[in-house]
Coordinates of C-alpha atoms and ligand atoms in Angstrom, one line a residue:
M1059 CA 62.9 188.4 -138.1
T1060 CA 62.2 189.5 -141.6
D1061 CA 58.5 189.9 -142.4
P1062 CA 57.8 187.6 -145.5
T1063 CA 55.7 190.3 -147.1
D1064 CA 58.8 192.6 -147.1
V1065 CA 60.1 191.3 -150.4
D1066 CA 63.0 193.1 -151.9
I1067 CA 61.6 193.5 -155.5
H1068 CA 65.0 194.4 -156.7
T1069 CA 66.1 190.8 -156.5
A1070 CA 62.8 189.5 -158.0
D1071 CA 63.2 190.1 -161.7
E1072 CA 66.4 191.5 -163.0
A1073 CA 65.0 192.6 -166.4
A1074 CA 62.3 194.6 -164.7
W1075 CA 64.6 196.7 -162.5
W1076 CA 63.5 199.9 -164.2
R1077 CA 59.8 199.6 -163.3
Q1078 CA 60.1 200.6 -159.7
A1079 CA 63.5 202.2 -159.6
A1080 CA 64.8 205.2 -157.6
V1081 CA 66.9 206.9 -160.3
Y1082 CA 69.4 209.7 -159.3
Q1083 CA 70.1 212.3 -162.0
I1084 CA 73.7 213.4 -162.2
Y1085 CA 74.5 216.6 -164.0
P1086 CA 78.2 215.6 -164.6
R1087 CA 79.6 219.1 -164.9
S1088 CA 78.3 220.1 -161.5
F1089 CA 78.6 216.8 -159.4
A1090 CA 82.3 216.4 -158.5
D1091 CA 85.5 217.8 -160.0
A1092 CA 88.5 215.4 -159.8
D1093 CA 91.0 217.3 -161.8
G1094 CA 90.5 220.8 -160.4
D1095 CA 89.5 222.6 -163.6
G1096 CA 86.2 223.8 -162.0
I1097 CA 84.1 221.4 -164.1
G1098 CA 82.8 218.2 -162.7
D1099 CA 84.0 215.1 -164.5
I1100 CA 83.7 211.3 -164.7
P1101 CA 86.6 210.6 -162.3
G1102 CA 84.7 212.9 -159.9
I1103 CA 81.7 210.6 -160.2
L1104 CA 83.9 207.6 -159.7
S1105 CA 85.3 209.1 -156.5
R1106 CA 81.7 209.4 -155.1
V1107 CA 80.3 206.0 -156.0
D1108 CA 80.2 205.1 -152.3
Y1109 CA 78.1 208.1 -151.6
L1110 CA 75.7 207.0 -154.2
A1111 CA 75.6 203.5 -152.8
E1112 CA 75.0 204.8 -149.3
L1113 CA 72.2 207.0 -150.6
G1114 CA 70.4 203.8 -151.7
I1115 CA 69.4 204.6 -155.2
D1116 CA 68.9 201.9 -157.9
A1117 CA 70.3 203.7 -160.9
V1118 CA 72.0 206.9 -162.0
W1119 CA 71.0 208.9 -165.1
L1120 CA 73.9 211.0 -166.5
S1121 CA 73.1 214.1 -168.4
P1122 CA 75.3 214.5 -171.5
F1123 CA 79.1 214.1 -170.9
Y1124 CA 80.0 214.1 -174.7
P1125 CA 82.4 216.5 -176.4
S1126 CA 80.5 219.8 -176.7
A1127 CA 81.0 223.5 -176.9
L1128 CA 78.4 223.7 -174.0
A1129 CA 76.2 226.1 -175.9
D1130 CA 73.3 224.3 -174.1
G1131 CA 75.0 222.6 -171.2
G1132 CA 76.2 219.6 -173.3
Y1133 CA 72.8 219.1 -175.1
D1134 CA 74.8 220.3 -178.1
V1135 CA 76.7 217.1 -178.9
D1136 CA 79.8 217.1 -181.1
D1137 CA 80.4 213.3 -181.0
Y1138 CA 77.8 210.9 -179.7
R1139 CA 80.4 208.1 -179.1
D1140 CA 83.0 209.8 -177.0
V1141 CA 83.6 211.6 -173.7
D1142 CA 84.4 215.3 -173.5
P1143 CA 88.2 215.5 -172.7
R1144 CA 87.4 217.9 -170.0
L1145 CA 85.3 215.2 -168.3
G1146 CA 87.6 212.3 -168.9
T1147 CA 88.1 209.4 -171.3
L1148 CA 86.2 206.4 -172.4
A1149 CA 88.4 204.4 -170.1
D1150 CA 87.2 206.6 -167.2
F1151 CA 83.7 206.0 -168.3
D1152 CA 84.2 202.2 -168.3
A1153 CA 85.8 202.4 -164.8
M1154 CA 82.8 204.4 -163.5
V1155 CA 80.3 201.9 -165.0
A1156 CA 82.2 199.0 -163.4
A1157 CA 82.3 200.7 -160.0
L1158 CA 78.6 201.5 -160.1
H1159 CA 77.7 198.0 -161.2
E1160 CA 79.8 196.5 -158.4
R1161 CA 77.6 198.4 -156.0
G1162 CA 74.4 197.3 -157.7
I1163 CA 73.7 200.6 -159.4
K1164 CA 72.5 200.7 -163.0
V1165 CA 73.6 203.4 -165.5
I1166 CA 71.3 205.4 -167.7
I1167 CA 72.8 207.9 -170.2
D1168 CA 71.3 210.7 -172.1
I1169 CA 70.8 210.4 -175.9
V1170 CA 70.1 213.7 -177.8
P1171 CA 68.8 212.6 -181.2
N1172 CA 66.7 215.7 -182.3
H1173 CA 69.7 217.8 -182.9
S1174 CA 73.5 217.6 -183.1
S1175 CA 75.8 220.5 -182.3
N1176 CA 76.9 222.7 -185.1
R1177 CA 80.5 221.4 -184.5
H1178 CA 79.4 217.8 -185.3
A1179 CA 81.4 216.4 -188.3
W1180 CA 78.1 216.0 -190.3
F1181 CA 77.1 219.6 -189.8
Q1182 CA 80.6 220.8 -190.7
E1183 CA 80.4 218.7 -193.9
A1184 CA 77.0 220.1 -194.7
L1185 CA 78.4 223.6 -194.5
A1186 CA 81.5 222.8 -196.5
D1187 CA 79.7 220.8 -199.3
G1188 CA 77.2 223.6 -199.9
R1189 CA 73.6 223.8 -201.2
G1190 CA 72.2 220.8 -202.9
S1191 CA 74.8 218.5 -201.4
A1192 CA 74.1 215.1 -200.0
A1193 CA 75.6 216.2 -196.6
R1194 CA 72.9 218.9 -196.3
E1195 CA 70.2 216.2 -196.5
R1196 CA 71.1 215.0 -193.0
Y1197 CA 69.8 218.3 -191.6
I1198 CA 66.9 220.6 -192.5
F1199 CA 68.1 223.2 -195.0
R1200 CA 65.8 225.5 -197.0
D1201 CA 66.1 228.5 -199.2
G1202 CA 64.9 231.7 -197.7
T1203 CA 61.9 233.8 -198.7
G1204 CA 61.7 237.3 -200.0
P1205 CA 63.1 238.5 -203.3
D1206 CA 66.7 237.6 -202.5
G1207 CA 66.0 234.8 -200.0
S1208 CA 67.2 236.9 -197.1
E1209 CA 64.1 236.3 -195.0
P1210 CA 63.9 233.0 -193.1
P1211 CA 61.7 230.2 -194.6
T1212 CA 59.1 230.8 -191.8
D1213 CA 58.6 233.1 -188.9
W1214 CA 58.8 230.2 -186.4
E1215 CA 60.6 230.9 -183.1
S1216 CA 63.1 228.7 -181.4
V1217 CA 62.5 227.5 -177.8
F1218 CA 65.4 229.6 -176.5
G1219 CA 64.1 232.7 -178.2
G1220 CA 64.8 234.3 -181.6
P1221 CA 64.1 232.8 -185.0
A1222 CA 64.2 229.0 -185.5
W1223 CA 66.1 229.4 -188.7
E1224 CA 69.8 230.5 -189.1
R1225 CA 71.3 231.6 -192.4
V1226 CA 74.6 230.1 -193.6
D1227 CA 77.3 231.8 -195.8
D1228 CA 75.8 230.6 -199.1
G1229 CA 72.4 232.0 -198.2
Q1230 CA 70.5 228.9 -197.3
W1231 CA 68.9 228.5 -193.9
Y1232 CA 68.8 225.6 -191.4
F1233 CA 66.2 224.8 -188.8
H1234 CA 67.0 224.7 -185.1
H1235 CA 64.2 224.1 -182.7
F1236 CA 66.6 225.0 -179.8
A1237 CA 69.8 227.1 -179.9
V1238 CA 71.5 228.2 -183.1
E1239 CA 74.3 225.8 -182.2
Q1240 CA 71.8 222.8 -182.2
P1241 CA 70.7 222.2 -185.8
D1242 CA 67.9 219.7 -186.1
L1243 CA 68.7 216.4 -187.7
N1244 CA 66.6 215.0 -190.6
W1245 CA 65.0 211.8 -189.3
S1246 CA 63.8 210.8 -192.7
H1247 CA 67.4 210.2 -193.6
P1248 CA 68.5 206.6 -193.4
E1249 CA 72.0 207.5 -192.4
V1250 CA 70.7 209.5 -189.4
R1251 CA 68.6 206.5 -188.4
A1252 CA 71.4 204.0 -188.8
D1253 CA 73.9 206.1 -187.0
F1254 CA 71.9 206.3 -183.8
L1255 CA 71.5 202.6 -183.8
T1256 CA 75.3 202.4 -183.9
T1257 CA 75.4 204.8 -181.0
L1258 CA 72.9 202.8 -178.9
R1259 CA 74.9 199.6 -179.5
F1260 CA 78.2 201.4 -178.8
W1261 CA 77.0 202.4 -175.2
S1262 CA 75.1 199.2 -174.7
D1263 CA 78.2 197.2 -175.5
R1264 CA 80.0 199.2 -172.8
G1265 CA 77.5 198.1 -170.2
V1266 CA 75.1 201.0 -170.1
D1267 CA 71.7 199.7 -168.8
G1268 CA 69.4 202.3 -170.2
F1269 CA 68.9 205.6 -172.1
R1270 CA 67.0 208.8 -171.4
I1271 CA 65.8 210.2 -174.7
D1272 CA 66.0 214.0 -175.0
V1273 CA 62.9 215.7 -176.6
A1274 CA 61.7 212.3 -177.8
H1275 CA 58.6 213.8 -179.3
M1276 CA 60.3 216.1 -181.8
L1277 CA 62.4 213.9 -184.1
T1278 CA 60.2 213.3 -187.1
K1279 CA 58.8 216.2 -189.0
D1280 CA 56.7 216.9 -192.1
L1281 CA 58.1 220.0 -193.6
T1282 CA 56.3 219.7 -197.0
E1283 CA 55.9 223.1 -198.5
P1284 CA 54.1 225.5 -198.2
L1285 CA 55.1 225.7 -194.6
P1286 CA 52.6 227.2 -192.2
S1287 CA 53.2 230.5 -190.5
R1288 CA 53.9 230.6 -186.8
A1289 CA 50.3 231.5 -186.0
E1290 CA 49.1 228.7 -188.2
L1291 CA 51.5 226.2 -186.7
E1292 CA 50.4 227.1 -183.2
A1293 CA 46.8 226.6 -184.1
I1294 CA 47.4 223.0 -185.4
D1295 CA 46.0 220.3 -183.1
S1296 CA 49.0 218.4 -181.7
T1297 CA 47.1 215.4 -180.5
T1298 CA 46.3 214.0 -184.0
G1299 CA 49.8 212.5 -184.6
Q1300 CA 50.0 214.6 -187.8
H1301 CA 51.4 217.9 -186.5
P1302 CA 54.3 219.1 -188.7
I1303 CA 56.9 219.2 -186.0
T1304 CA 55.8 217.6 -182.7
D1305 CA 54.5 214.3 -181.4
R1306 CA 54.0 212.8 -184.8
D1307 CA 52.8 209.2 -185.0
D1308 CA 55.7 208.3 -187.3
V1309 CA 58.2 209.0 -184.6
H1310 CA 57.2 205.6 -183.1
E1311 CA 58.7 203.9 -186.2
V1312 CA 62.1 205.1 -185.0
Y1313 CA 61.5 203.8 -181.5
A1314 CA 60.3 200.4 -182.8
E1315 CA 63.7 200.1 -184.4
W1316 CA 65.4 201.2 -181.2
R1317 CA 63.5 198.6 -179.2
R1318 CA 64.8 195.8 -181.5
V1319 CA 68.3 197.0 -180.6
F1320 CA 67.5 197.2 -176.9
N1321 CA 66.2 193.6 -177.0
E1322 CA 69.4 192.3 -178.5
Y1323 CA 70.8 192.6 -175.0
D1324 CA 70.3 190.6 -171.9
P1325 CA 68.8 192.0 -169.9
P1326 CA 67.2 194.3 -172.6
R1327 CA 68.3 197.9 -172.4
T1328 CA 65.7 200.3 -171.1
A1329 CA 64.7 203.8 -172.1
V1330 CA 62.7 206.6 -170.8
A1331 CA 61.3 209.3 -173.1
E1332 CA 61.3 213.0 -172.4
A1333 CA 58.1 213.7 -174.2
W1334 CA 56.3 217.0 -173.7
V1335 CA 53.0 216.0 -175.2
Q1336 CA 49.4 217.1 -174.7
T1337 CA 47.8 214.2 -172.9
P1338 CA 48.6 211.2 -170.8
E1339 CA 47.3 209.1 -173.7
R1340 CA 49.8 210.6 -176.2
R1341 CA 52.5 210.1 -173.6
A1342 CA 51.6 206.4 -173.2
R1343 CA 52.6 205.7 -176.8
Y1344 CA 56.3 206.5 -175.9
A1345 CA 56.0 204.1 -173.0
S1346 CA 54.8 201.2 -175.0
A1347 CA 56.7 197.9 -174.7
E1348 CA 57.3 198.1 -178.5
G1349 CA 58.8 201.5 -178.1
L1350 CA 60.9 203.2 -175.4
G1351 CA 59.1 201.4 -172.5
Q1352 CA 58.8 204.3 -170.2
A1353 CA 58.1 208.1 -170.4
F1354 CA 58.6 210.9 -168.0
N1355 CA 55.5 212.1 -166.3
F1356 CA 56.0 215.8 -165.3
D1357 CA 52.5 216.3 -164.0
L1358 CA 53.5 216.6 -160.3
L1359 CA 56.5 218.8 -161.2
E1360 CA 54.0 221.2 -162.8
A1361 CA 51.5 221.1 -159.9
D1362 CA 51.3 223.2 -156.8
F1363 CA 51.7 221.6 -153.3
D1364 CA 48.0 220.7 -153.2
A1365 CA 46.3 217.5 -152.0
A1366 CA 43.5 217.5 -154.6
A1367 CA 45.9 218.0 -157.5
F1368 CA 48.3 215.3 -156.3
R1369 CA 45.5 212.8 -155.8
R1370 CA 44.0 213.5 -159.2
L1371 CA 47.4 213.4 -161.1
I1372 CA 48.5 210.2 -159.2
T1373 CA 45.3 208.5 -160.1
V1374 CA 45.4 209.4 -163.8
N1375 CA 49.0 208.4 -164.2
L1376 CA 48.7 205.1 -162.4
A1377 CA 45.6 204.2 -164.5
Q1378 CA 47.5 205.1 -167.6
A1379 CA 50.5 203.1 -166.7
D1380 CA 48.3 200.1 -165.8
A1381 CA 46.5 200.3 -169.1
T1382 CA 49.7 200.3 -171.1
G1383 CA 51.7 197.7 -169.0
S1384 CA 54.4 200.3 -168.4
S1385 CA 55.2 201.8 -165.0
T1386 CA 54.8 205.5 -164.4
T1387 CA 57.6 207.9 -163.4
W1388 CA 57.5 210.6 -160.7
V1389 CA 59.7 213.7 -160.9
L1390 CA 59.8 216.9 -158.8
S1391 CA 63.1 218.4 -159.9
N1392 CA 65.6 218.1 -162.8
H1393 CA 68.2 220.3 -164.5
D1394 CA 65.6 222.3 -166.4
V1395 CA 63.4 223.5 -163.5
T1396 CA 63.6 225.5 -160.3
R1397 CA 64.4 223.1 -157.4
H1398 CA 61.2 222.0 -155.7
A1399 CA 62.3 223.1 -152.2
T1400 CA 62.3 226.6 -153.7
R1401 CA 59.1 226.3 -155.7
Y1402 CA 57.3 225.1 -152.6
G1403 CA 58.6 228.0 -150.6
L1404 CA 57.2 230.6 -153.0
P1405 CA 53.6 231.7 -153.3
P1406 CA 51.8 229.4 -155.7
L1407 CA 52.8 230.1 -159.3
N1408 CA 53.8 233.6 -158.3
G1409 CA 57.4 232.7 -158.7
R1410 CA 56.9 232.1 -162.4
H1411 CA 58.4 228.7 -161.7
V1412 CA 56.2 226.8 -164.1
K1413 CA 54.2 227.2 -167.2
Q1414 CA 51.1 225.3 -167.6
G1415 CA 50.3 222.7 -170.3
T1416 CA 53.1 221.3 -172.4
E1417 CA 55.2 224.4 -172.2
W1418 CA 58.7 224.5 -170.8
V1419 CA 59.2 225.2 -167.1
A1420 CA 61.0 228.3 -166.1
A1421 CA 63.5 228.9 -163.3
G1422 CA 64.1 231.5 -160.7
G1423 CA 61.8 233.4 -158.4
P1424 CA 61.6 236.4 -156.2
E1425 CA 64.0 235.5 -153.4
D1426 CA 62.4 238.1 -151.0
Q1427 CA 59.2 236.1 -151.1
L1428 CA 60.9 232.7 -150.5
D1429 CA 60.2 230.9 -147.2
R1430 CA 63.1 228.5 -147.2
E1431 CA 62.0 226.5 -144.2
R1432 CA 58.5 226.0 -145.6
G1433 CA 59.9 225.0 -148.9
R1434 CA 62.1 222.4 -147.3
R1435 CA 59.2 221.0 -145.2
R1436 CA 56.9 220.7 -148.1
A1437 CA 59.7 219.2 -150.3
H1438 CA 60.3 216.5 -147.7
A1439 CA 56.6 215.8 -147.5
A1440 CA 56.1 215.6 -151.3
T1441 CA 59.2 213.6 -152.0
M1442 CA 58.4 211.0 -149.4
L1443 CA 54.9 210.7 -150.9
L1444 CA 56.4 210.1 -154.3
L1445 CA 58.9 207.5 -153.1
A1446 CA 56.1 205.5 -151.8
L1447 CA 54.1 205.5 -155.0
P1448 CA 54.1 202.6 -157.5
G1449 CA 56.5 203.5 -160.3
S1450 CA 60.0 204.9 -160.7
T1451 CA 61.1 208.1 -159.0
Y1452 CA 63.7 210.3 -160.6
L1453 CA 65.7 212.4 -158.1
Y1454 CA 67.9 215.3 -159.1
Q1455 CA 71.4 215.7 -157.6
G1456 CA 71.3 218.0 -154.6
E1457 CA 67.7 217.5 -153.7
E1458 CA 68.8 214.9 -151.2
L1459 CA 70.5 217.8 -149.5
G1460 CA 67.4 219.9 -149.6
L1461 CA 69.3 222.4 -151.8
H1462 CA 67.5 225.6 -152.9
E1463 CA 67.7 227.3 -156.2
V1464 CA 70.6 229.7 -156.5
A1465 CA 68.9 232.9 -157.8
D1466 CA 71.8 235.2 -157.2
I1467 CA 74.2 234.5 -160.1
P1468 CA 75.7 237.6 -161.8
P1469 CA 74.7 237.8 -165.5
A1470 CA 78.3 237.6 -166.5
Q1471 CA 78.7 234.2 -164.9
R1472 CA 75.5 232.7 -166.3
Q1473 CA 75.7 230.0 -168.9
D1474 CA 72.2 229.1 -169.9
P1475 CA 71.2 230.1 -173.5
A1476 CA 67.7 230.6 -172.2
F1477 CA 68.9 233.4 -169.9
F1478 CA 70.5 235.3 -172.7
R1479 CA 67.9 234.7 -175.4
G1480 CA 64.8 234.9 -173.2
G1481 CA 62.7 232.3 -175.0
E1482 CA 60.2 230.0 -173.4
F1483 CA 62.2 229.9 -170.1
D1484 CA 61.3 233.0 -168.1
G1485 CA 63.5 235.1 -165.9
L1486 CA 66.7 233.6 -164.7
G1487 CA 67.1 230.6 -166.9
R1488 CA 68.3 227.2 -165.5
D1489 CA 71.7 227.9 -164.0
G1490 CA 70.3 228.2 -160.5
C1491 CA 69.7 224.4 -160.3
R1492 CA 73.0 223.5 -161.9
V1493 CA 75.4 225.1 -159.4
P1494 CA 78.0 222.5 -158.3
L1495 CA 77.2 220.5 -155.2
P1496 CA 78.6 221.3 -151.8
W1497 CA 80.4 218.2 -150.4
T1498 CA 82.1 219.8 -147.4
A1499 CA 81.3 222.9 -145.4
E1500 CA 84.9 224.0 -145.6
G1501 CA 87.5 224.1 -148.4
S1502 CA 87.7 225.2 -152.0
S1503 CA 84.3 225.2 -153.7
F1504 CA 82.8 223.3 -150.7
G1505 CA 84.7 220.2 -151.7
F1506 CA 83.4 220.1 -155.3
G1507 CA 87.0 220.5 -156.6
S1508 CA 90.3 221.9 -155.7
N1509 CA 90.1 225.0 -157.8
G1510 CA 86.7 226.7 -157.8
A1511 CA 83.5 225.9 -159.5
H1512 CA 82.2 226.8 -163.0
L1513 CA 79.1 228.5 -161.5
P1514 CA 79.4 230.5 -158.3
Q1515 CA 78.2 228.8 -155.1
P1516 CA 76.6 231.0 -152.4
G1517 CA 77.9 231.0 -148.8
W1518 CA 74.7 229.4 -147.6
F1519 CA 75.7 226.2 -149.4
A1520 CA 77.9 225.4 -146.4
Q1521 CA 75.0 224.4 -144.2
Y1522 CA 73.8 222.0 -146.9
A1523 CA 77.1 220.3 -147.4
V1524 CA 77.2 216.5 -147.5
D1525 CA 79.6 216.3 -144.5
V1526 CA 77.3 218.5 -142.4
E1527 CA 74.1 216.6 -143.3
A1528 CA 75.7 213.2 -143.0
A1529 CA 76.4 213.9 -139.3
D1530 CA 72.9 215.2 -138.6
P1531 CA 70.1 212.6 -138.2
A1532 CA 67.5 215.3 -138.8
S1533 CA 69.0 216.4 -142.1
T1534 CA 67.4 216.0 -145.5
L1535 CA 70.2 213.6 -146.5
S1536 CA 69.5 211.3 -143.5
L1537 CA 65.8 211.4 -144.4
Y1538 CA 66.5 210.4 -148.0
R1539 CA 68.9 207.6 -146.9
E1540 CA 66.4 206.1 -144.5
A1541 CA 63.5 206.4 -147.0
L1542 CA 65.5 204.8 -149.9
R1543 CA 66.5 202.0 -147.5
L1544 CA 62.9 201.4 -146.5
R1545 CA 61.6 201.8 -150.0
R1546 CA 63.2 198.5 -151.1
R1547 CA 60.8 196.8 -148.8
L1548 CA 57.8 199.0 -149.4
Q1549 CA 58.0 199.0 -153.2
T1550 CA 56.0 196.5 -155.3
D1551 CA 54.6 196.5 -158.8
E1552 CA 51.1 196.5 -157.3
M1553 CA 48.8 199.5 -157.2
L1554 CA 47.5 201.5 -154.2
D1555 CA 44.1 202.0 -152.5
W1556 CA 43.1 205.5 -151.4
H1557 CA 41.6 205.8 -147.9
D1558 CA 39.3 208.5 -146.8
T1559 CA 40.8 210.8 -144.1
G1560 CA 37.9 213.1 -143.6
R1561 CA 40.0 216.0 -144.6
A1562 CA 40.5 217.4 -148.1
D1563 CA 44.0 218.4 -147.4
V1564 CA 45.2 215.0 -146.1
L1565 CA 45.8 212.1 -148.4
R1566 CA 46.2 208.5 -147.3
F1567 CA 46.9 205.4 -149.3
A1568 CA 47.7 201.8 -148.7
R1569 CA 50.0 199.5 -150.6
P1570 CA 48.8 195.8 -150.7
N1571 CA 51.8 194.7 -148.6
G1572 CA 50.8 196.5 -145.5
W1573 CA 52.5 199.8 -146.0
Q1574 CA 50.5 203.0 -145.7
V1575 CA 51.3 206.6 -146.4
I1576 CA 49.7 209.7 -145.0
S1577 CA 50.5 213.2 -146.4
N1578 CA 49.2 216.3 -144.7
F1579 CA 49.3 219.1 -147.2
G1580 CA 47.5 221.5 -144.8
T1581 CA 48.9 223.3 -141.8
E1582 CA 46.6 221.8 -139.1
P1583 CA 48.0 218.7 -137.4
F1584 CA 46.3 215.4 -138.3
P1585 CA 45.6 213.0 -135.4
L1586 CA 46.8 209.5 -136.1
G1587 CA 45.1 207.7 -133.2
R1588 CA 46.4 204.2 -132.6
D1589 CA 48.2 204.3 -136.0
A1590 CA 50.8 206.6 -134.5
D1591 CA 52.5 203.4 -133.2
A1592 CA 52.8 202.1 -136.7
V1593 CA 54.8 205.1 -138.1
V1594 CA 58.3 204.0 -139.3
L1595 CA 59.3 207.2 -141.0
A1596 CA 58.0 210.8 -140.7
T1597 CA 59.3 214.0 -142.3
Q1598 CA 58.6 215.8 -139.0
P1599 CA 58.4 214.3 -135.5
L1600 CA 54.9 213.5 -134.4
R1601 CA 53.5 215.6 -131.6
D1602 CA 51.1 214.0 -129.2
G1603 CA 50.2 211.4 -131.8
E1604 CA 49.5 214.0 -134.4
L1605 CA 51.2 214.4 -137.8
P1606 CA 52.1 218.0 -138.1
G1607 CA 51.1 220.1 -141.1
E1608 CA 53.1 219.8 -144.4
A1609 CA 54.4 216.4 -143.5
T1610 CA 54.3 212.8 -144.7
A1611 CA 54.5 209.6 -142.6
W1612 CA 55.0 206.0 -143.7
L1613 CA 53.3 203.4 -141.6
R1614 CA 53.7 199.6 -141.5
L1615 CA 50.4 198.1 -140.5
Ligands
NOJ873 C1 65.7 218.9 -172.9 C2 66.9 219.0 -172.0 O1 66.5 218.5 -170.7 C3 67.3 220.5 -171.9 O2 68.3 220.7 -170.9 C4 67.8 220.9 -173.3 O3 68.1 222.3 -173.3 C5 66.8 220.6 -174.4 N1 66.2 219.3 -174.2 C6 67.5 220.6 -175.7 O4 68.3 219.5 -175.9

């Protein structure tokens, strides 16, 4: 008999689906390759919709699939309203959306508004029309400094390394916060603003349910001269809303306009901001109901596997979400960071896998120090804790297989501009978490496609292949499937209560509908007493009524 408290919240309020969703990030070029060119594509995703349905997620988020030279993995967009021909057509996109919707899975796509690619028609026009032209106004062009203007306007550095200004043939310079191929758009320009509204409507009309907004905190800028030097820029407080290039208060005027577009639809389209800002309070502005509605919270992604840190960050973010009426988001992995199974298998912070504060997260790590089994164990424990928290959880493709980072990619085969330019991403760059998925233990590129993969897959991928894990009840995939199935009953919009466990390294919380979660961050087993009978899911088998170290259990009391 169904317990009346086990309400499936996903049927409760259709418009609020995003508040407690399990969202699965697809990095399209590395998910599944249907046409055998070594690059994942939209028909590849279409061929795997049943896998996604069986996994039990509520939504997918697709990283960019737009026409692009791939100078930054597709975050350099040539045309915001089309599909890269290597990845398919708009008709393929529509078929994919329909197939996902048929299975009850929502679709979120990535919008990259801070910069276009340098191949975008606007930027080409800006180059052709020359200095002083109207076309240049859509970007950030300046004359250089020095007697002949041959020095950049400022000494600012781009995120991927090297100067943030690039000189064009007629001697002017343009600003690019990221790669040279990613010129920043001028968000004071009415045509730029209007064009993105057209883009949002274009995809919303095609049935897209929501948007992930790339570097949402960067769009608006105050580049009134004289511009500060790099040292001066870095010294400016970025929590006042008046910083020249980041987290400015006026960016929310843009999102208020976007919200009006989202609300033209039924149900309203949703959005989640990627906003690397200084404080939870600053982040909350992006999550307001008058703005994007939700913002990524990367706090746990930046934390070590540590009970006190998890408890503190969970408490702060839940309080913040409660105060703003949004719901928080939980993330441990994405396409920009070292996979969490690997981070947790490296000595704390020693793998240079994170940077503190608002800085970017780096990838890679010394393989010889990696304890793969420990990383996997801890990843299971941390993910199961996350999935039981109020709020949305964003999962990254391959983590459901327990994949580790691929550190061993020859330089000649690497693609990430961060690897080549050595900017704020240390070491190996981000290719190691973007290696195409293994679907089968045998066959070309482990079933990814019929003709190889655009990044080399290591031999050890075979043991993580979907067909291997699907047949193994003790696999990571089986654990994710079971947890996501149970999560539909566990999840509610209500908060949690912390329970004292008598141990600093063991966390326990209760949800108001009778579900409880115990996470043992330490290595000593934790006795469950009579509660052992209430365990419905555990990341490791109980031994004599004890929860082993580095494990999480879900209980139904
Ligand atoms: C954030 C994206 O997640 C990352 O992959 C990209 O390089 C930058 N934004 C620039 O678009």
